[in-house]
Amino acid sequence: MGCYSLTITFLSWTLIHTSDQDSLTRPNIHIHAINSIQTTVDLLLSSTPVHLTHLLYTVLAGVLYVIFVVVYWLMGGTNESGQPYIYSILDLSERPLVATLCMLGVVLLCLPSCHFVWWNMQLLREWVVSRERVRRMVLKREVWWWVKVSGGATFDLVPSLDPAASVFEA
């Protein structure tokens, strides 16, 4: 999902909404910008794994979206303005070559690039978490949770850590 949110944000603000003042609406900003911020924060705060082999699923979902766009166009689907395309860059009736090259570029270039960025952000998160100071803070939080919230005994965990100590102290 993160690859798609980054791809949508990048493509939306570079190709589709370049300097259009009408595009600065709340729904448009939420769909094409805030979504990337939310997924990035989620990746950095969670332990969601990202592997390079997951690129297969990213490209597969991109191919499924291309199939959806073509079927949508063939069935006579329209956007909010009544135009026969979802995004102007994907107009298969007026500019089929541009739309085809754009779809191929997204699936074969943009999605893999964004997946690589996403993978590197996950590596950055793992590096930050592996640092000793951060590990100690996380361990203190776990001890605090085990003792204060769930009523567990400290002897099951690391006995050298004081469960009464602040979770946020360094």
PDB file of C-alpha atoms in Angstrom:
ATOM      1  CA  MET A   1       0.000   0.000   0.000  1.00  0.00           C
ATOM      2  CA  GLY A   2       2.830   2.351   0.787  1.00  0.00           C
ATOM      3  CA  CYS A   3       4.287   2.028  -2.700  1.00  0.00           C
ATOM      4  CA  TYR A   4       0.958   2.993  -4.199  1.00  0.00           C
ATOM      5  CA  SER A   5       0.468   5.977  -1.938  1.00  0.00           C
ATOM      6  CA  LEU A   6       3.945   7.297  -2.797  1.00  0.00           C
ATOM      7  CA  THR A   7       3.366   6.633  -6.497  1.00  0.00           C
ATOM      8  CA  ILE A   8      -0.032   8.323  -6.478  1.00  0.00           C
ATOM      9  CA  THR A   9       1.322  11.353  -4.654  1.00  0.00           C
ATOM     10  CA  PHE A  10       4.294  11.684  -6.977  1.00  0.00           C
ATOM     11  CA  LEU A  11       2.343  11.222 -10.195  1.00  0.00           C
ATOM     12  CA  SER A  12      -0.627  13.278  -9.101  1.00  0.00           C
ATOM     13  CA  TRP A  13       1.347  16.374  -8.183  1.00  0.00           C
ATOM     14  CA  THR A  14       3.886  16.150 -11.035  1.00  0.00           C
ATOM     15  CA  LEU A  15       1.764  15.064 -14.007  1.00  0.00           C
ATOM     16  CA  ILE A  16      -1.899  15.726 -13.266  1.00  0.00           C
ATOM     17  CA  HIS A  17      -2.163  18.689 -10.883  1.00  0.00           C
ATOM     18  CA  THR A  18       0.906  20.612 -11.965  1.00  0.00           C
ATOM     19  CA  SER A  19      -0.276  24.193 -11.462  1.00  0.00           C
ATOM     20  CA  ASP A  20      -4.036  23.852 -11.328  1.00  0.00           C
ATOM     21  CA  GLN A  21      -5.441  25.989  -8.492  1.00  0.00           C
ATOM     22  CA  ASP A  22      -8.726  24.051  -8.597  1.00  0.00           C
ATOM     23  CA  SER A  23      -6.867  20.913  -7.513  1.00  0.00           C
ATOM     24  CA  LEU A  24      -6.106  22.334  -4.054  1.00  0.00           C
ATOM     25  CA  THR A  25      -9.309  21.029  -2.489  1.00  0.00           C
ATOM     26  CA  ARG A  26      -9.513  19.127   0.787  1.00  0.00           C
ATOM     27  CA  PRO A  27     -10.515  15.771  -0.756  1.00  0.00           C
ATOM     28  CA  ASN A  28      -7.812  16.039  -3.404  1.00  0.00           C
ATOM     29  CA  ILE A  29      -5.120  16.908  -0.868  1.00  0.00           C
ATOM     30  CA  HIS A  30      -6.269  14.103   1.421  1.00  0.00           C
ATOM     31  CA  ILE A  31      -6.320  11.490  -1.353  1.00  0.00           C
ATOM     32  CA  HIS A  32      -3.154  12.601  -3.133  1.00  0.00           C
ATOM     33  CA  ALA A  33      -0.919  13.837  -0.292  1.00  0.00           C
ATOM     34  CA  ILE A  34      -2.039  13.012   3.254  1.00  0.00           C
ATOM     35  CA  ASN A  35      -2.323   9.347   2.315  1.00  0.00           C
ATOM     36  CA  SER A  36       1.440   9.166   1.699  1.00  0.00           C
ATOM     37  CA  ILE A  37       2.200  10.894   4.971  1.00  0.00           C
ATOM     38  CA  GLN A  38      -0.030   8.461   6.867  1.00  0.00           C
ATOM     39  CA  THR A  39       1.445   5.351   5.273  1.00  0.00           C
ATOM     40  CA  THR A  40       4.999   6.609   5.785  1.00  0.00           C
ATOM     41  CA  VAL A  41       4.386   7.323   9.475  1.00  0.00           C
ATOM     42  CA  ASP A  42       2.737   3.914   9.777  1.00  0.00           C
ATOM     43  CA  LEU A  43       5.756   2.211   8.224  1.00  0.00           C
ATOM     44  CA  LEU A  44       8.189   4.061  10.477  1.00  0.00           C
ATOM     45  CA  LEU A  45       6.231   3.365  13.679  1.00  0.00           C
ATOM     46  CA  SER A  46       5.221  -0.229  13.038  1.00  0.00           C
ATOM     47  CA  SER A  47       7.269  -3.336  12.456  1.00  0.00           C
ATOM     48  CA  THR A  48       5.765  -4.083   9.063  1.00  0.00           C
ATOM     49  CA  PRO A  49       8.347  -5.976   7.011  1.00  0.00           C
ATOM     50  CA  VAL A  50       9.170  -4.824   3.503  1.00  0.00           C
ATOM     51  CA  HIS A  51      11.211  -7.153   1.317  1.00  0.00           C
ATOM     52  CA  LEU A  52      12.453  -6.683  -2.214  1.00  0.00           C
ATOM     53  CA  THR A  53      10.557  -9.805  -3.239  1.00  0.00           C
ATOM     54  CA  HIS A  54       7.326  -7.986  -2.371  1.00  0.00           C
ATOM     55  CA  LEU A  55       7.884  -6.069  -5.610  1.00  0.00           C
ATOM     56  CA  LEU A  56       6.140  -8.949  -7.360  1.00  0.00           C
ATOM     57  CA  TYR A  57       2.877  -8.124  -5.561  1.00  0.00           C
ATOM     58  CA  THR A  58       3.301  -4.421  -6.213  1.00  0.00           C
ATOM     59  CA  VAL A  59       3.708  -4.954  -9.954  1.00  0.00           C
ATOM     60  CA  LEU A  60       0.886  -7.515 -10.027  1.00  0.00           C
ATOM     61  CA  ALA A  61      -1.510  -5.043  -8.411  1.00  0.00           C
ATOM     62  CA  GLY A  62      -0.325  -2.387 -10.881  1.00  0.00           C
ATOM     63  CA  VAL A  63      -1.132  -4.720 -13.780  1.00  0.00           C
ATOM     64  CA  LEU A  64      -4.582  -5.352 -12.277  1.00  0.00           C
ATOM     65  CA  TYR A  65      -5.148  -1.582 -12.098  1.00  0.00           C
ATOM     66  CA  VAL A  66      -4.169  -1.241 -15.777  1.00  0.00           C
ATOM     67  CA  ILE A  67      -6.685  -3.972 -16.644  1.00  0.00           C
ATOM     68  CA  PHE A  68      -9.300  -2.119 -14.593  1.00  0.00           C
ATOM     69  CA  VAL A  69      -8.590   1.162 -16.438  1.00  0.00           C
ATOM     70  CA  VAL A  70      -8.933  -0.525 -19.834  1.00  0.00           C
ATOM     71  CA  VAL A  71     -12.158  -2.325 -18.858  1.00  0.00           C
ATOM     72  CA  TYR A  72     -13.508   0.903 -17.331  1.00  0.00           C
ATOM     73  CA  TRP A  73     -12.813   2.734 -20.590  1.00  0.00           C
ATOM     74  CA  LEU A  74     -14.259  -0.068 -22.760  1.00  0.00           C
ATOM     75  CA  MET A  75     -17.455  -0.151 -20.668  1.00  0.00           C
ATOM     76  CA  GLY A  76     -17.929   3.599 -21.142  1.00  0.00           C
ATOM     77  CA  GLY A  77     -17.073   4.665 -17.597  1.00  0.00           C
ATOM     78  CA  THR A  78     -16.681   8.370 -16.903  1.00  0.00           C
ATOM     79  CA  ASN A  79     -15.109  10.514 -14.206  1.00  0.00           C
ATOM     80  CA  GLU A  80     -16.849  13.186 -12.087  1.00  0.00           C
ATOM     81  CA  SER A  81     -16.804  15.616 -15.031  1.00  0.00           C
ATOM     82  CA  GLY A  82     -18.324  13.126 -17.473  1.00  0.00           C
ATOM     83  CA  GLN A  83     -15.025  12.535 -19.302  1.00  0.00           C
ATOM     84  CA  PRO A  84     -14.245   8.988 -20.552  1.00  0.00           C
ATOM     85  CA  TYR A  85     -11.195   8.531 -18.307  1.00  0.00           C
ATOM     86  CA  ILE A  86     -10.298   8.371 -14.627  1.00  0.00           C
ATOM     87  CA  TYR A  87      -7.294  10.691 -14.916  1.00  0.00           C
ATOM     88  CA  SER A  88      -6.586  12.881 -17.934  1.00  0.00           C
ATOM     89  CA  ILE A  89      -3.225  11.193 -18.474  1.00  0.00           C
ATOM     90  CA  LEU A  90      -5.090   7.850 -18.886  1.00  0.00           C
ATOM     91  CA  ASP A  91      -7.349   9.040 -21.726  1.00  0.00           C
ATOM     92  CA  LEU A  92      -7.384   6.032 -24.052  1.00  0.00           C
ATOM     93  CA  SER A  93      -9.902   7.554 -26.470  1.00  0.00           C
ATOM     94  CA  GLU A  94      -8.029  10.775 -27.327  1.00  0.00           C
ATOM     95  CA  ARG A  95      -4.382   9.836 -26.660  1.00  0.00           C
ATOM     96  CA  PRO A  96      -4.026   6.038 -26.578  1.00  0.00           C
ATOM     97  CA  LEU A  97      -0.240   6.045 -27.086  1.00  0.00           C
ATOM     98  CA  VAL A  98       0.370   8.509 -24.249  1.00  0.00           C
ATOM     99  CA  ALA A  99      -1.994   6.604 -21.946  1.00  0.00           C
ATOM    100  CA  THR A 100      -0.364   3.258 -22.771  1.00  0.00           C
ATOM    101  CA  LEU A 101       3.156   4.598 -22.266  1.00  0.00           C
ATOM    102  CA  CYS A 102       2.090   6.213 -19.010  1.00  0.00           C
ATOM    103  CA  MET A 103       0.575   2.980 -17.694  1.00  0.00           C
ATOM    104  CA  LEU A 104       3.666   0.990 -18.693  1.00  0.00           C
ATOM    105  CA  GLY A 105       5.917   3.610 -17.114  1.00  0.00           C
ATOM    106  CA  VAL A 106       4.007   3.484 -13.856  1.00  0.00           C
ATOM    107  CA  VAL A 107       3.986  -0.310 -13.660  1.00  0.00           C
ATOM    108  CA  LEU A 108       7.555  -0.887 -14.873  1.00  0.00           C
ATOM    109  CA  LEU A 109       9.400   2.197 -13.576  1.00  0.00           C
ATOM    110  CA  CYS A 110       7.520   4.194 -10.968  1.00  0.00           C
ATOM    111  CA  LEU A 111       6.147   1.368  -8.815  1.00  0.00           C
ATOM    112  CA  PRO A 112       9.514  -0.455  -8.604  1.00  0.00           C
ATOM    113  CA  SER A 113      11.265   2.829  -7.769  1.00  0.00           C
ATOM    114  CA  CYS A 114       8.771   3.639  -5.028  1.00  0.00           C
ATOM    115  CA  HIS A 115       9.060   0.080  -3.706  1.00  0.00           C
ATOM    116  CA  PHE A 116      12.822   0.540  -3.497  1.00  0.00           C
ATOM    117  CA  VAL A 117      12.315   3.813  -1.566  1.00  0.00           C
ATOM    118  CA  TRP A 118       9.825   2.055   0.715  1.00  0.00           C
ATOM    119  CA  TRP A 119      12.280  -0.791   1.332  1.00  0.00           C
ATOM    120  CA  ASN A 120      15.021   1.711   2.203  1.00  0.00           C
ATOM    121  CA  MET A 121      12.725   3.493   4.666  1.00  0.00           C
ATOM    122  CA  GLN A 122      12.123   0.133   6.334  1.00  0.00           C
ATOM    123  CA  LEU A 123      15.903  -0.429   6.498  1.00  0.00           C
ATOM    124  CA  LEU A 124      16.298   3.014   8.063  1.00  0.00           C
ATOM    125  CA  ARG A 125      13.656   2.126  10.651  1.00  0.00           C
ATOM    126  CA  GLU A 126      15.432  -1.155  11.434  1.00  0.00           C
ATOM    127  CA  TRP A 127      18.747   0.675  11.813  1.00  0.00           C
ATOM    128  CA  VAL A 128      17.237   3.216  14.216  1.00  0.00           C
ATOM    129  CA  VAL A 129      15.591   0.471  16.264  1.00  0.00           C
ATOM    130  CA  SER A 130      18.819  -1.538  16.422  1.00  0.00           C
ATOM    131  CA  ARG A 131      20.642   1.275  18.195  1.00  0.00           C
ATOM    132  CA  GLU A 132      21.320   0.476  21.858  1.00  0.00           C
ATOM    133  CA  ARG A 133      19.628   3.542  23.334  1.00  0.00           C
ATOM    134  CA  VAL A 134      16.379   2.900  21.447  1.00  0.00           C
ATOM    135  CA  ARG A 135      16.411  -0.807  22.361  1.00  0.00           C
ATOM    136  CA  ARG A 136      16.797   0.067  26.050  1.00  0.00           C
ATOM    137  CA  MET A 137      13.837   2.459  25.851  1.00  0.00           C
ATOM    138  CA  VAL A 138      11.676  -0.150  24.126  1.00  0.00           C
ATOM    139  CA  LEU A 139      12.680  -2.780  26.679  1.00  0.00           C
ATOM    140  CA  LYS A 140      11.743  -0.428  29.531  1.00  0.00           C
ATOM    141  CA  ARG A 141       8.362   0.120  27.924  1.00  0.00           C
ATOM    142  CA  GLU A 142       7.836  -3.643  27.679  1.00  0.00           C
ATOM    143  CA  VAL A 143       8.760  -4.116  31.338  1.00  0.00           C
ATOM    144  CA  TRP A 144       6.434  -1.260  32.313  1.00  0.00           C
ATOM    145  CA  TRP A 145       3.583  -2.843  30.335  1.00  0.00           C
ATOM    146  CA  TRP A 146       4.206  -6.294  31.769  1.00  0.00           C
ATOM    147  CA  VAL A 147       4.364  -5.156  35.405  1.00  0.00           C
ATOM    148  CA  LYS A 148       1.980  -2.200  35.598  1.00  0.00           C
ATOM    149  CA  VAL A 149      -0.727  -3.103  33.109  1.00  0.00           C
ATOM    150  CA  SER A 150      -0.862  -6.877  32.942  1.00  0.00           C
ATOM    151  CA  GLY A 151       0.256  -7.597  36.516  1.00  0.00           C
ATOM    152  CA  GLY A 152       3.146  -9.832  35.513  1.00  0.00           C
ATOM    153  CA  ALA A 153       6.296 -10.494  37.492  1.00  0.00           C
ATOM    154  CA  THR A 154       9.583  -8.826  36.605  1.00  0.00           C
ATOM    155  CA  PHE A 155      11.645 -12.007  37.036  1.00  0.00           C
ATOM    156  CA  ASP A 156      10.312 -13.250  33.694  1.00  0.00           C
ATOM    157  CA  LEU A 157      11.808 -10.270  31.937  1.00  0.00           C
ATOM    158  CA  VAL A 158      15.097  -8.453  32.197  1.00  0.00           C
ATOM    159  CA  PRO A 159      15.707  -8.062  35.947  1.00  0.00           C
ATOM    160  CA  SER A 160      18.260  -5.272  35.551  1.00  0.00           C
ATOM    161  CA  LEU A 161      15.645  -2.816  34.322  1.00  0.00           C
ATOM    162  CA  ASP A 162      13.577  -0.913  36.829  1.00  0.00           C
ATOM    163  CA  PRO A 163       9.872  -1.115  35.887  1.00  0.00           C
ATOM    164  CA  ALA A 164       9.171   2.038  37.885  1.00  0.00           C
ATOM    165  CA  ALA A 165      11.537   4.055  35.681  1.00  0.00           C
ATOM    166  CA  SER A 166      10.032   6.320  33.081  1.00  0.00           C
ATOM    167  CA  VAL A 167       9.383   4.813  29.702  1.00  0.00           C
ATOM    168  CA  PHE A 168      10.701   7.939  28.041  1.00  0.00           C
ATOM    169  CA  GLU A 169      13.966   8.449  29.900  1.00  0.00           C
ATOM    170  CA  ALA A 170      17.139   7.883  27.969  1.00  0.00           C
TER     171      ALA A 170
END
